[in-house]
mmCIF file of C-alpha atoms in Angstrom:
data_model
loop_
_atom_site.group_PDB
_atom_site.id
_atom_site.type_symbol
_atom_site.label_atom_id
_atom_site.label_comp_id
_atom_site.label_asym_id
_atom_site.label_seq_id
_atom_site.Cartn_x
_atom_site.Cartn_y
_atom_site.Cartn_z
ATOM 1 C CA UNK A 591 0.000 0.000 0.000
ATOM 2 C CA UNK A 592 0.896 3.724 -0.494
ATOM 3 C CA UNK A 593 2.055 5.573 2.726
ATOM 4 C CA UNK A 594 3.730 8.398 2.829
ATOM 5 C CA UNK A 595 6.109 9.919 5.799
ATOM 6 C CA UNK A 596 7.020 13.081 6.795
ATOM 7 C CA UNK A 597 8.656 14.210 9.998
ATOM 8 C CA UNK A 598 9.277 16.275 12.269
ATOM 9 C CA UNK A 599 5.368 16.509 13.408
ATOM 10 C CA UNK A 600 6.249 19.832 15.190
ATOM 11 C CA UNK A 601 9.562 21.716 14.980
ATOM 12 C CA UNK A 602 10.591 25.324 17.057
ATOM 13 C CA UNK A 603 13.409 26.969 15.177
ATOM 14 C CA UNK A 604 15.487 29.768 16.251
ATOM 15 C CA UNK A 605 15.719 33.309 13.414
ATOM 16 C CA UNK A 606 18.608 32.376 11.397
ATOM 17 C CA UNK A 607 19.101 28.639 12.188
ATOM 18 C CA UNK A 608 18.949 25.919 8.828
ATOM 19 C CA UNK A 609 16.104 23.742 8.747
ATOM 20 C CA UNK A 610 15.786 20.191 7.161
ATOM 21 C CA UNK A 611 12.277 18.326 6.526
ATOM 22 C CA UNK A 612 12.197 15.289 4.493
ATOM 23 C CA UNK A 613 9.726 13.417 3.328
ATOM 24 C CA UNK A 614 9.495 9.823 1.996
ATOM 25 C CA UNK A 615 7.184 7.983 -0.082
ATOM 26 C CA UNK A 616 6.316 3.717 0.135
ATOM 27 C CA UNK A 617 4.964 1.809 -2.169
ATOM 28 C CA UNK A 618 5.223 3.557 -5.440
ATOM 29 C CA UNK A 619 7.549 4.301 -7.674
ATOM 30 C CA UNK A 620 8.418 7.655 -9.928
ATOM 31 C CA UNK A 621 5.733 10.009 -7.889
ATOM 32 C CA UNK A 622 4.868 13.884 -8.267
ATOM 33 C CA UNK A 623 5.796 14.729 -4.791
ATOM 34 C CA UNK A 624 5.419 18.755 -3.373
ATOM 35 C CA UNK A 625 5.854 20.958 -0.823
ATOM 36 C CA UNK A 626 2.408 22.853 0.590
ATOM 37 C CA UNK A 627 2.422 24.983 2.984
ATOM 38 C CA UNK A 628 -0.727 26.688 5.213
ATOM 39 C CA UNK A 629 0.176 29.779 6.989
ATOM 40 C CA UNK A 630 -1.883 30.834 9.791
ATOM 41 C CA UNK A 631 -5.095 31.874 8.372
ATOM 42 C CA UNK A 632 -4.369 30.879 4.559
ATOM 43 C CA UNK A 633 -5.056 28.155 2.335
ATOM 44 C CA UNK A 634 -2.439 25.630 1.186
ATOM 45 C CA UNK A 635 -0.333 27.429 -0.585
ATOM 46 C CA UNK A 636 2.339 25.218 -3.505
ATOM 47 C CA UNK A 637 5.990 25.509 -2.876
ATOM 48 C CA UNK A 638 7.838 23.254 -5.075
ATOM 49 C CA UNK A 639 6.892 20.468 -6.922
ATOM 50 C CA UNK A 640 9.045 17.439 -8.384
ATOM 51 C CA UNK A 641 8.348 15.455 -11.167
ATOM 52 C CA UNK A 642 11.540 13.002 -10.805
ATOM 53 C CA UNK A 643 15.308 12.744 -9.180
ATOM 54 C CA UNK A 644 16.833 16.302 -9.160
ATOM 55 C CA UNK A 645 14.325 18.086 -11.217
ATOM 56 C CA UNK A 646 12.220 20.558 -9.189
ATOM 57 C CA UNK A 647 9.716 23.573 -9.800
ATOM 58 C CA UNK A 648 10.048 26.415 -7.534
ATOM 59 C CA UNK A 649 6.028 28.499 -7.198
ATOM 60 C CA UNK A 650 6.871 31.061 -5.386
ATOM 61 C CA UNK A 651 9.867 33.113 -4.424
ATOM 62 C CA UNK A 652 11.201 32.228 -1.238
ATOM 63 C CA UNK A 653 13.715 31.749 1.850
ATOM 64 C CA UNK A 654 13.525 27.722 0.973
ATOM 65 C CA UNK A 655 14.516 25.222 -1.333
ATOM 66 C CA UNK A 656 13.790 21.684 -1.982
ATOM 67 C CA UNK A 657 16.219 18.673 -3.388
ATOM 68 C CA UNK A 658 14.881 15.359 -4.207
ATOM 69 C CA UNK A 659 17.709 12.794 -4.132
ATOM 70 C CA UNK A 660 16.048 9.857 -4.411
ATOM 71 C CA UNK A 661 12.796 8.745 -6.486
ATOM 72 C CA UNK A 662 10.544 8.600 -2.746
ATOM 73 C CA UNK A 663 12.624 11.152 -1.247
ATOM 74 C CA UNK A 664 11.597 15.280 -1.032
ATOM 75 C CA UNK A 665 13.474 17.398 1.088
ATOM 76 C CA UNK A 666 12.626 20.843 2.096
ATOM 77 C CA UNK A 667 15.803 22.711 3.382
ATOM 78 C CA UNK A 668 16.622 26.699 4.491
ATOM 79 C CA UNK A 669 19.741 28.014 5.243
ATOM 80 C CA UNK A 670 18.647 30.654 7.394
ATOM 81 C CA UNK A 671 15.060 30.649 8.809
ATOM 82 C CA UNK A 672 12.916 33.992 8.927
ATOM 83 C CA UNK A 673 10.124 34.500 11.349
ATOM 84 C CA UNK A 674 7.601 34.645 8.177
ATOM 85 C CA UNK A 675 8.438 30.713 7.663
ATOM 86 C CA UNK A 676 6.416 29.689 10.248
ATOM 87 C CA UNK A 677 3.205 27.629 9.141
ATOM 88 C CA UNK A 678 2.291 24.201 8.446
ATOM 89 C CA UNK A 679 4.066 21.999 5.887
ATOM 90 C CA UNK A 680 2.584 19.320 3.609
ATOM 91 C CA UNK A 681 4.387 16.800 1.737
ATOM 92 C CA UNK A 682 2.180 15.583 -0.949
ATOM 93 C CA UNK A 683 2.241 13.034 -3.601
ATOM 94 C CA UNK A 684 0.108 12.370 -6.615
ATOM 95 C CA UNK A 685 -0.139 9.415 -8.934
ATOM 96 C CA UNK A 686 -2.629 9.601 -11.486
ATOM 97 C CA UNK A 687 -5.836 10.811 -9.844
ATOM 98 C CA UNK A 688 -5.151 10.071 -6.491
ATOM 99 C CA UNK A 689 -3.247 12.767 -4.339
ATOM 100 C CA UNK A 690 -1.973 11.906 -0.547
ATOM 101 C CA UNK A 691 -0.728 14.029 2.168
ATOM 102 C CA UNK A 692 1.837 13.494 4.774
ATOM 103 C CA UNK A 693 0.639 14.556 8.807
ATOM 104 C CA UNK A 694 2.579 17.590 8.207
ATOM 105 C CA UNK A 695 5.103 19.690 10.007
ATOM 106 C CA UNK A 696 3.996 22.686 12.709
ATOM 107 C CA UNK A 697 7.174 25.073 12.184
ATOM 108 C CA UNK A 698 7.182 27.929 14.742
ATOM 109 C CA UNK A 699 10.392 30.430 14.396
ATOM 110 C CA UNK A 700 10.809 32.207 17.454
ATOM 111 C CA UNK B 1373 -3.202 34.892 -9.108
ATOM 112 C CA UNK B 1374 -6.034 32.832 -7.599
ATOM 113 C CA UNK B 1375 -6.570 29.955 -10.416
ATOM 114 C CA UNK B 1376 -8.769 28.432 -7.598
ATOM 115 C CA UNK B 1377 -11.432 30.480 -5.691
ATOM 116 C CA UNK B 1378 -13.391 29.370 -2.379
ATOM 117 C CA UNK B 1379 -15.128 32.450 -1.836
ATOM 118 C CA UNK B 1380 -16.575 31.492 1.373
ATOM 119 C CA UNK B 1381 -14.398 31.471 4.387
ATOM 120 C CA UNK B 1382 -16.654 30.101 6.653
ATOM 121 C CA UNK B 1383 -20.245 28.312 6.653
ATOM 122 C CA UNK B 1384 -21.677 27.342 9.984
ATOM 123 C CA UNK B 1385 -24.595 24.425 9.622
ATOM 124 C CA UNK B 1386 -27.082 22.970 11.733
ATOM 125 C CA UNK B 1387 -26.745 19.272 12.338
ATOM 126 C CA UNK B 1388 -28.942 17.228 9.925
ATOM 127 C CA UNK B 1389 -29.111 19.667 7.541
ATOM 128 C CA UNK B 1390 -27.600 20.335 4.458
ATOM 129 C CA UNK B 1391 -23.730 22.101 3.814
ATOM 130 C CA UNK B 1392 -23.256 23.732 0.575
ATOM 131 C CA UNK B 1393 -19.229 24.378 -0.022
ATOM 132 C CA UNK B 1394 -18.528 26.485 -3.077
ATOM 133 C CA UNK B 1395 -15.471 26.807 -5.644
ATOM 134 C CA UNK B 1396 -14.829 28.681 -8.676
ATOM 135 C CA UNK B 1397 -11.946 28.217 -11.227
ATOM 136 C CA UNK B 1398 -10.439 30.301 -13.684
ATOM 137 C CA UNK B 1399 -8.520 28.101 -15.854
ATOM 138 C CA UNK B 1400 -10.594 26.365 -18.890
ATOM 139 C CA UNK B 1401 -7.341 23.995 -18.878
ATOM 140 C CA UNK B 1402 -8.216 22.302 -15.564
ATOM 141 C CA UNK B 1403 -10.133 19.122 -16.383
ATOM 142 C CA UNK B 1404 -9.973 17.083 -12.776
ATOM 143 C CA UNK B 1405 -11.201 18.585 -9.177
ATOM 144 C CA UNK B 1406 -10.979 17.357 -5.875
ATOM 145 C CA UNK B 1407 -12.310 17.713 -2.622
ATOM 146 C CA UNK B 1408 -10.496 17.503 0.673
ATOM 147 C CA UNK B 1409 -11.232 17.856 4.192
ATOM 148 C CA UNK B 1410 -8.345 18.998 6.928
ATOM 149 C CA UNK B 1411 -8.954 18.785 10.237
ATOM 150 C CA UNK B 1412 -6.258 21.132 12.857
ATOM 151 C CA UNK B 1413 -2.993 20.084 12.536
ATOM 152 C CA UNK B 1414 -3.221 16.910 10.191
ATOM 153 C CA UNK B 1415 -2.868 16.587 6.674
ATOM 154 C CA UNK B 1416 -5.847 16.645 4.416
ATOM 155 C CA UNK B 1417 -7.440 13.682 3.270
ATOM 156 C CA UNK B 1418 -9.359 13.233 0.167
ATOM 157 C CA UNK B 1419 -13.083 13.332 0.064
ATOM 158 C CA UNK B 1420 -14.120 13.053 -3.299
ATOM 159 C CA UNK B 1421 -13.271 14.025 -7.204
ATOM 160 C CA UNK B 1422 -15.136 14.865 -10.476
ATOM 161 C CA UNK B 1423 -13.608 14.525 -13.586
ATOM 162 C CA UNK B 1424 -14.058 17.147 -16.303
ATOM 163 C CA UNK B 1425 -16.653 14.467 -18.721
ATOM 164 C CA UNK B 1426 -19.199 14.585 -15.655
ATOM 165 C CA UNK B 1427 -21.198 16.965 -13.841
ATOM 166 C CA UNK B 1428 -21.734 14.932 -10.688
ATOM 167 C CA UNK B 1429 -20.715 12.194 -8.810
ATOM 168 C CA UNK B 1430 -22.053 10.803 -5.459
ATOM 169 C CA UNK B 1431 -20.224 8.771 -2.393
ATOM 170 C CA UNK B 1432 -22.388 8.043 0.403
ATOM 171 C CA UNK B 1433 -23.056 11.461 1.808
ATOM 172 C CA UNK B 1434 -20.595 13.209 -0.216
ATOM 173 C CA UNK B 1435 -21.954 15.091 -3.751
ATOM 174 C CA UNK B 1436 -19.718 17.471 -5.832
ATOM 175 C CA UNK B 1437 -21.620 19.025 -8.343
ATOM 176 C CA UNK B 1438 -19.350 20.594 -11.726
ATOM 177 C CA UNK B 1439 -20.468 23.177 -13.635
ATOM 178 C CA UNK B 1440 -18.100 23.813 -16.667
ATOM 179 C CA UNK B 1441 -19.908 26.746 -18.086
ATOM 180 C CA UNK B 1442 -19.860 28.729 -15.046
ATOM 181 C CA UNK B 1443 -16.552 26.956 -14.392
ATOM 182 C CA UNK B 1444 -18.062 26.407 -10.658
ATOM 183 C CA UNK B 1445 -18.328 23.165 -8.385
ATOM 184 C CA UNK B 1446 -19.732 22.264 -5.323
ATOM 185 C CA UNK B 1447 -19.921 20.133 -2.872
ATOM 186 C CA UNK B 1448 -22.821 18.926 -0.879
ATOM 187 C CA UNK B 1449 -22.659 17.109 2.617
ATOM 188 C CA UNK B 1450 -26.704 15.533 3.566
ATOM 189 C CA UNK B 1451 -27.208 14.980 6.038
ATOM 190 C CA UNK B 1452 -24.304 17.319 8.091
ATOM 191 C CA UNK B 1453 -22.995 15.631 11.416
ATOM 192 C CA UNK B 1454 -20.753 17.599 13.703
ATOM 193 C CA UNK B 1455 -18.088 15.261 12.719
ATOM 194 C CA UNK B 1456 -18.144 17.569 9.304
ATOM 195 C CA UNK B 1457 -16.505 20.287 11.058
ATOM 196 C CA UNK B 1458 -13.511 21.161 9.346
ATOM 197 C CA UNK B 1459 -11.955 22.949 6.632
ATOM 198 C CA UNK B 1460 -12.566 21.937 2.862
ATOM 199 C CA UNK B 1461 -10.401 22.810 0.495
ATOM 200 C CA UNK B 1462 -11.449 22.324 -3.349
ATOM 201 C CA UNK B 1463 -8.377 21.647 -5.837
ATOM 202 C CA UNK B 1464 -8.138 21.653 -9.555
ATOM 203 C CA UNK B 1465 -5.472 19.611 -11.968
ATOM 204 C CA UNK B 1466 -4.645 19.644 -15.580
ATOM 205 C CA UNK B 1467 -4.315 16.450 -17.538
ATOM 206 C CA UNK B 1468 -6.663 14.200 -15.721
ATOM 207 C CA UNK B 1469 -4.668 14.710 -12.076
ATOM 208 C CA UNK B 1470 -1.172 14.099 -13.310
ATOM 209 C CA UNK B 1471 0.003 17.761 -12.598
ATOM 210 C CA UNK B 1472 0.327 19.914 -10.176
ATOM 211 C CA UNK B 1473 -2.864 20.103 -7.949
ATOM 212 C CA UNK B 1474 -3.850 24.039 -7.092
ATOM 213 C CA UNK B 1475 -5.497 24.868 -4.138
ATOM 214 C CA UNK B 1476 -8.112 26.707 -2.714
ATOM 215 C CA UNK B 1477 -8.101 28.799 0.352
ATOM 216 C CA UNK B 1478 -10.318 26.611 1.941
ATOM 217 C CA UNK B 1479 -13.607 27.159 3.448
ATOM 218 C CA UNK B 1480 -13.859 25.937 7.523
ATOM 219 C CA UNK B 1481 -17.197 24.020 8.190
ATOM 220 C CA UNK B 1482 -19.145 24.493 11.704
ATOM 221 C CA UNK B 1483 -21.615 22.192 12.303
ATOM 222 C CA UNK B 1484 -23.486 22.479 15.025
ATOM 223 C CA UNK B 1485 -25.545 19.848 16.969
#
């Protein structure tokens, strides 16, 4: 069966500090994986999106990037954190019709 | 540029009754829409889809109604339980789901017993 992992569940982050969030995918093979995220009071807003190893769509400008060195593997990296990063991060994946979401991660940057 | 509209940010519902959730799309390319529900703090799970060749389709208490003219779905929850409280979010895809899904802003659900 398809699962899909993502972790930390919650994270607190100093200003400034790097952050790492990865994301893996069982059970299928050559997904669409992404990066949502929902900041406080928004929808789910699309922050990269991969359609194999090493190839990856940036939607927005922003203080992040994302790498995706293996077929089931999505990482979602900073180098330096800004307070406006804070929200709730979604890994997603999507194989033909069907779209499935990690638990997510609660990022707070204090 | 919001290719995906939910107009509504909120809709409060009496229990047993019936919870109307509206979206509106801009893009004519978008030709597969989804439903799904979030509840605090998890991710969202899918609820139900309607491909572009249909104008409904029913699960259980779940109907999303699609409307290519007015480029407009809904979806419609009979009857609502308080377990319905959450937030929807309606998404749209090109190419039958295999790109990018685009999100709504979501519309939170109250129901109230």
């Amino acid at each position: 069966s398809q699962t899909i992992h993502q972790w930390p569940a919650t994270l607190v982050q100093p200003v400034g500090s790097p952050l790492s969030l990865e994301c893996t995918v069982e059970g299928t093979s050559n997904p669409n994986l992404y990066w949502y995220r929902q900041a406080a009071g928004r929808g789910l807003q699309l922050l990269f999106y991969s359609v194999g190893i090493g190839q990856i769509s940036s939607e927005v400008p922003q203080n992040l990037s994302a790498s995706r060195p293996q077929d089931r593997q999505f990482i979602l990296s900073s180098k330096k954190l800004l307070l406006s990063d804070s929200g709730f991060y979604l890994c997603a994946w999507t194989f033909n019709t069907e779209a499935f979401f990690g638990q997510g991660t609660r990022l707070t940057v204090v | 540029d919001q290719q995906v509209k939910q107009n509504s940010p909120s809709l409060s519902v009496q229990e047993g009754r019936i919870s109307i959730l509206n979206c509106d799309y801009t893009n004519s390319m978008f030709d597969y829409f989804l439903w799904y529900k979030k509840y605090p703090a998890e991710g969202p799970t899918f609820l139900i889809s309607i491909s572009s060749i249909k104008d409904k389709n029913e699960d259980g208490r779940f109907t999303v109604f699609l409307n290519k003219s007015a480029k407009h779905l809904s979806l419609h929850i009979v009857p609502s339980q308080p377990g319905d409280s959450a937030v929807y979010f309606c998404a749209a895809s090109r190419q039958g789901g295999s790109e990018k899904l685009v999100f709504g802003k979501g519309t939170k659900l109250t129901v109230n017993p």
